[in-house]
Amino acid sequence: IDVRRIRNFSIVAHVDHGKSTLADRLLEITGVIKPGAERAQVLDQLQVERERGITVKAVTASLNYTYNNETYLLNLIDTPGHVDFANEVVRSVTACQGVIMLVDANEGIQAQTVAVHNLAKRNNLVIIPTLNKVDLPRANPDKVKKQLKQVFNIDENSVLSISAKKGWGVPELLQSVIERIPPPAVESEGHFRAHIIDTWHDKYRGVLCLAYIHSGRVQVGQAVKWSSDSKVNTVRHLALLRPDEEAIEEAVAGQVVMVGCGPKGGGGVGEQLLSKELAESGAVTGMPPVKHMVYAGIFPADQSQHAMVSDAIRKLALNDSAVSVSPDSSPALGQGWRIGFLGLLHLEVFTQRLLQEHKAEAILTAPSVPYKVKIKGAKLLKQYRTDVILITNPLQLPDPNNIEEYYEPFVLGTIITPVEFIGAVTTLCIDRRGAPLPSSAVDDQMTMLQFVLPLAEVVVDFHDTLKSITSGFASFDYQDNGFHPSPLVRMDILLNGSLVDELSTIVHASRLEYNARRLTEKLKAMIPRQMVQVAIQAVVGGKVYARETIKAYRKDVTAKLYGGDVTRRKKLLKQQAEGKKKMRSVANIKIPRDTFIDVLKKQ
Ligand code: GTP
């Protein structure tokens, strides 16, 4: 293969602007699938994707296309379309030289369009601006072209118009891919070096990877090494994905291919696969690891299912290398795992797959974000061997006396909204501790607002609230803005003076009283009345911020007695009071497990 006839590209778009439909159409035109084939959206493979209509996993397809009597190899690298999966998008674009940026000609520019445009620019990719759905009667290509000019300074003459559904303009689009996107700039000679864009697990062949080859060539049988590992592996499987596998013997720089090194072969996303010689020269450093934005606990619904859920999580994690898994345990919920996700949707998709594909019944705790703290004190510093530590679980927080500063993760949020909702959206963002950045017009009806927001305020229900206050017309996307210093405290819940581990949370000082009240009220409503009185307290470092009391049942032990025997009556009441005290002293409060599940579940 002549590298000059390779094109590597992605389709990027706001959710629902037609990426999967266009991908299907490209497969059709290049003869991979028959026109009108029943199998809806070939690239959307997972059941979750079909049901939710969103793309979760990036899938690739190598297509042959003849143009001006030359056959080109077009590698379409499919990217997931939701804010949560920005990370996967980033990984995919590193193998591309250009993108088709789809914009719905009816909806116009949305928040995610801005995000993917910026991403493409940052990576110096050629952007082919393309309006989709021009078959719709309400489509307004001229208006959207003006938006593209206004927001991105895109020349209106460079904008293509297509209908992915009807196939209009799609051959012209493929020709633009060949004409406008350069072939990969790679070293065909030299040592073999590839980076891994995606991995999945095959029952018989072990881990299979999607690799983009930066330099050299690779053959079946070649000795290779992972950048993270000193073991020598042998390439056993090499294939083009069309999107079904087509085995090949050799691949060259610029290509995107499937590689497998056998059942014990290993390999993970972000790693590099190197020729043995290059690996041993020590000249290659790794890629930055995936950043987890949201953590949640997962526990088997029933401890007898522990092994089964464990197995299911392990298999899913292999297929979804963006999650991190570590063991966790809770007195109320038993043995489980603490799992790091890219975002809330990622979390939902993961648990849905856990249920659907592995039939595992699991309980999910409320999501939380990771924090960082700067620690002091010789002992702690020695223990951690660093002065800033990452906290993914409130219980890991060191004693406040040993903490010099707290940091919480922030995001840069982009919101595109009709102008009439600017006030409401601004109020929402300020309420969520957001700091506004200058806004800019998209056109005379739409505005782009930007805020630096704490991630903790975004992960809960920001997206839903935004949609509801703008009647669904605003769109939202975010990108990482790093950790900022923040006045944080750990809030604990005491039941009759005893700490309930799994109810501890890290909160912003300004939110403390509100959260304290809300959580204690919620617990009061959920915990059934007991034989003893139950005091629910929200405390920070010994100071009580909210308190609720659940009154005890008053068992009328004297009911059977009639009239005057005062001594006996007093004696019985005394016994009862002592019984209560005894129970209280051991804090033997009977809380149904469901209460924990409900309190910890996302609201
Ligand atoms: P994600 O995978 O979630 O990012 O969505 P997507 O961008 O892949 O969108 P998808 O291809 O699933 O299309 C969304 C909806 O728009 C579907 O109902 C499509 O049938 C419809 N659609 C896509 N392209 C066209 C088009 O050219 N014309 C019309 N009328 N509808 C289209």
PDB file of N, CA and C in Angstrom, residues 337-367:
ATOM      1  N   TRP A 337     -16.900  -2.861  44.837  1.00  0.00           N
ATOM      2  CA  TRP A 337     -15.823  -2.231  44.083  1.00  0.00           C
ATOM      3  C   TRP A 337     -16.078  -0.740  44.000  1.00  0.00           C
ATOM      4  N   ARG A 338     -14.999  -0.007  43.915  1.00  0.00           N
ATOM      5  CA  ARG A 338     -15.121   1.419  43.643  1.00  0.00           C
ATOM      6  C   ARG A 338     -14.631   1.604  42.210  1.00  0.00           C
ATOM      7  N   ILE A 339     -15.481   2.214  41.389  1.00  0.00           N
ATOM      8  CA  ILE A 339     -15.166   2.262  39.969  1.00  0.00           C
ATOM      9  C   ILE A 339     -15.078   3.709  39.493  1.00  0.00           C
ATOM     10  N   GLY A 340     -14.046   4.004  38.733  1.00  0.00           N
ATOM     11  CA  GLY A 340     -13.861   5.346  38.182  1.00  0.00           C
ATOM     12  C   GLY A 340     -14.374   5.398  36.752  1.00  0.00           C
ATOM     13  N   PHE A 341     -15.135   6.444  36.443  1.00  0.00           N
ATOM     14  CA  PHE A 341     -15.717   6.594  35.107  1.00  0.00           C
ATOM     15  C   PHE A 341     -15.316   7.932  34.494  1.00  0.00           C
ATOM     16  N   LEU A 342     -15.540   8.046  33.189  1.00  0.00           N
ATOM     17  CA  LEU A 342     -15.250   9.310  32.503  1.00  0.00           C
ATOM     18  C   LEU A 342     -16.326  10.340  32.796  1.00  0.00           C
ATOM     19  N   GLY A 343     -17.535   9.883  33.099  1.00  0.00           N
ATOM     20  CA  GLY A 343     -18.637  10.804  33.374  1.00  0.00           C
ATOM     21  C   GLY A 343     -19.862  10.009  33.760  1.00  0.00           C
ATOM     22  N   LEU A 344     -20.972  10.734  33.984  1.00  0.00           N
ATOM     23  CA  LEU A 344     -22.190  10.068  34.452  1.00  0.00           C
ATOM     24  C   LEU A 344     -22.786   9.103  33.445  1.00  0.00           C
ATOM     25  N   LEU A 345     -22.780   9.501  32.186  1.00  0.00           N
ATOM     26  CA  LEU A 345     -23.373   8.624  31.180  1.00  0.00           C
ATOM     27  C   LEU A 345     -22.539   7.348  31.054  1.00  0.00           C
ATOM     28  N   HIS A 346     -21.256   7.515  31.139  1.00  0.00           N
ATOM     29  CA  HIS A 346     -20.352   6.376  31.098  1.00  0.00           C
ATOM     30  C   HIS A 346     -20.712   5.401  32.223  1.00  0.00           C
ATOM     31  N   LEU A 347     -20.973   5.955  33.400  1.00  0.00           N
ATOM     32  CA  LEU A 347     -21.376   5.156  34.549  1.00  0.00           C
ATOM     33  C   LEU A 347     -22.679   4.417  34.260  1.00  0.00           C
ATOM     34  N   GLU A 348     -23.639   5.127  33.704  1.00  0.00           N
ATOM     35  CA  GLU A 348     -24.930   4.498  33.417  1.00  0.00           C
ATOM     36  C   GLU A 348     -24.796   3.401  32.381  1.00  0.00           C
ATOM     37  N   VAL A 349     -24.031   3.686  31.350  1.00  0.00           N
ATOM     38  CA  VAL A 349     -23.855   2.702  30.292  1.00  0.00           C
ATOM     39  C   VAL A 349     -23.160   1.454  30.857  1.00  0.00           C
ATOM     40  N   PHE A 350     -22.171   1.680  31.703  1.00  0.00           N
ATOM     41  CA  PHE A 350     -21.437   0.558  32.296  1.00  0.00           C
ATOM     42  C   PHE A 350     -22.369  -0.334  33.111  1.00  0.00           C
ATOM     43  N   THR A 351     -23.189   0.278  33.962  1.00  0.00           N
ATOM     44  CA  THR A 351     -24.069  -0.546  34.799  1.00  0.00           C
ATOM     45  C   THR A 351     -25.163  -1.211  33.964  1.00  0.00           C
ATOM     46  N   GLN A 352     -25.612  -0.517  32.944  1.00  0.00           N
ATOM     47  CA  GLN A 352     -26.620  -1.140  32.082  1.00  0.00           C
ATOM     48  C   GLN A 352     -26.028  -2.371  31.377  1.00  0.00           C
ATOM     49  N   ARG A 353     -24.782  -2.248  30.946  1.00  0.00           N
ATOM     50  CA  ARG A 353     -24.138  -3.392  30.296  1.00  0.00           C
ATOM     51  C   ARG A 353     -23.914  -4.526  31.292  1.00  0.00           C
ATOM     52  N   LEU A 354     -23.594  -4.157  32.524  1.00  0.00           N
ATOM     53  CA  LEU A 354     -23.397  -5.149  33.571  1.00  0.00           C
ATOM     54  C   LEU A 354     -24.663  -5.997  33.724  1.00  0.00           C
ATOM     55  N   LEU A 355     -25.799  -5.327  33.692  1.00  0.00           N
ATOM     56  CA  LEU A 355     -27.072  -6.031  33.844  1.00  0.00           C
ATOM     57  C   LEU A 355     -27.434  -6.816  32.597  1.00  0.00           C
ATOM     58  N   GLN A 356     -27.283  -6.159  31.444  1.00  0.00           N
ATOM     59  CA  GLN A 356     -27.781  -6.768  30.217  1.00  0.00           C
ATOM     60  C   GLN A 356     -26.895  -7.877  29.685  1.00  0.00           C
ATOM     61  N   GLU A 357     -25.597  -7.598  29.649  1.00  0.00           N
ATOM     62  CA  GLU A 357     -24.721  -8.558  29.007  1.00  0.00           C
ATOM     63  C   GLU A 357     -24.237  -9.614  29.976  1.00  0.00           C
ATOM     64  N   HIS A 358     -24.251  -9.303  31.265  1.00  0.00           N
ATOM     65  CA  HIS A 358     -23.710 -10.262  32.220  1.00  0.00           C
ATOM     66  C   HIS A 358     -24.721 -10.676  33.271  1.00  0.00           C
ATOM     67  N   LYS A 359     -25.933 -10.172  33.127  1.00  0.00           N
ATOM     68  CA  LYS A 359     -27.025 -10.570  34.032  1.00  0.00           C
ATOM     69  C   LYS A 359     -26.637 -10.452  35.508  1.00  0.00           C
ATOM     70  N   ALA A 360     -25.824  -9.478  35.822  1.00  0.00           N
ATOM     71  CA  ALA A 360     -25.398  -9.288  37.203  1.00  0.00           C
ATOM     72  C   ALA A 360     -26.312  -8.269  37.864  1.00  0.00           C
ATOM     73  N   GLU A 361     -26.737  -8.568  39.088  1.00  0.00           N
ATOM     74  CA  GLU A 361     -27.571  -7.612  39.791  1.00  0.00           C
ATOM     75  C   GLU A 361     -26.709  -6.835  40.765  1.00  0.00           C
ATOM     76  N   ALA A 362     -26.635  -5.545  40.554  1.00  0.00           N
ATOM     77  CA  ALA A 362     -25.720  -4.767  41.371  1.00  0.00           C
ATOM     78  C   ALA A 362     -26.375  -3.484  41.857  1.00  0.00           C
ATOM     79  N   ILE A 363     -25.863  -3.016  43.007  1.00  0.00           N
ATOM     80  CA  ILE A 363     -26.342  -1.765  43.586  1.00  0.00           C
ATOM     81  C   ILE A 363     -25.288  -0.700  43.321  1.00  0.00           C
ATOM     82  N   LEU A 364     -25.767   0.469  42.965  1.00  0.00           N
ATOM     83  CA  LEU A 364     -24.864   1.547  42.612  1.00  0.00           C
ATOM     84  C   LEU A 364     -24.980   2.650  43.649  1.00  0.00           C
ATOM     85  N   THR A 365     -23.869   3.108  44.210  1.00  0.00           N
ATOM     86  CA  THR A 365     -23.965   4.220  45.165  1.00  0.00           C
ATOM     87  C   THR A 365     -23.944   5.555  44.421  1.00  0.00           C
ATOM     88  N   ALA A 366     -24.256   6.626  45.161  1.00  0.00           N
ATOM     89  CA  ALA A 366     -24.274   7.952  44.533  1.00  0.00           C
ATOM     90  C   ALA A 366     -22.894   8.269  43.967  1.00  0.00           C
ATOM     91  N   PRO A 367     -22.847   8.896  42.805  1.00  0.00           N
ATOM     92  CA  PRO A 367     -21.552   9.215  42.217  1.00  0.00           C
ATOM     93  C   PRO A 367     -20.864  10.361  42.952  1.00  0.00           C
TER      94      PRO A 367
END
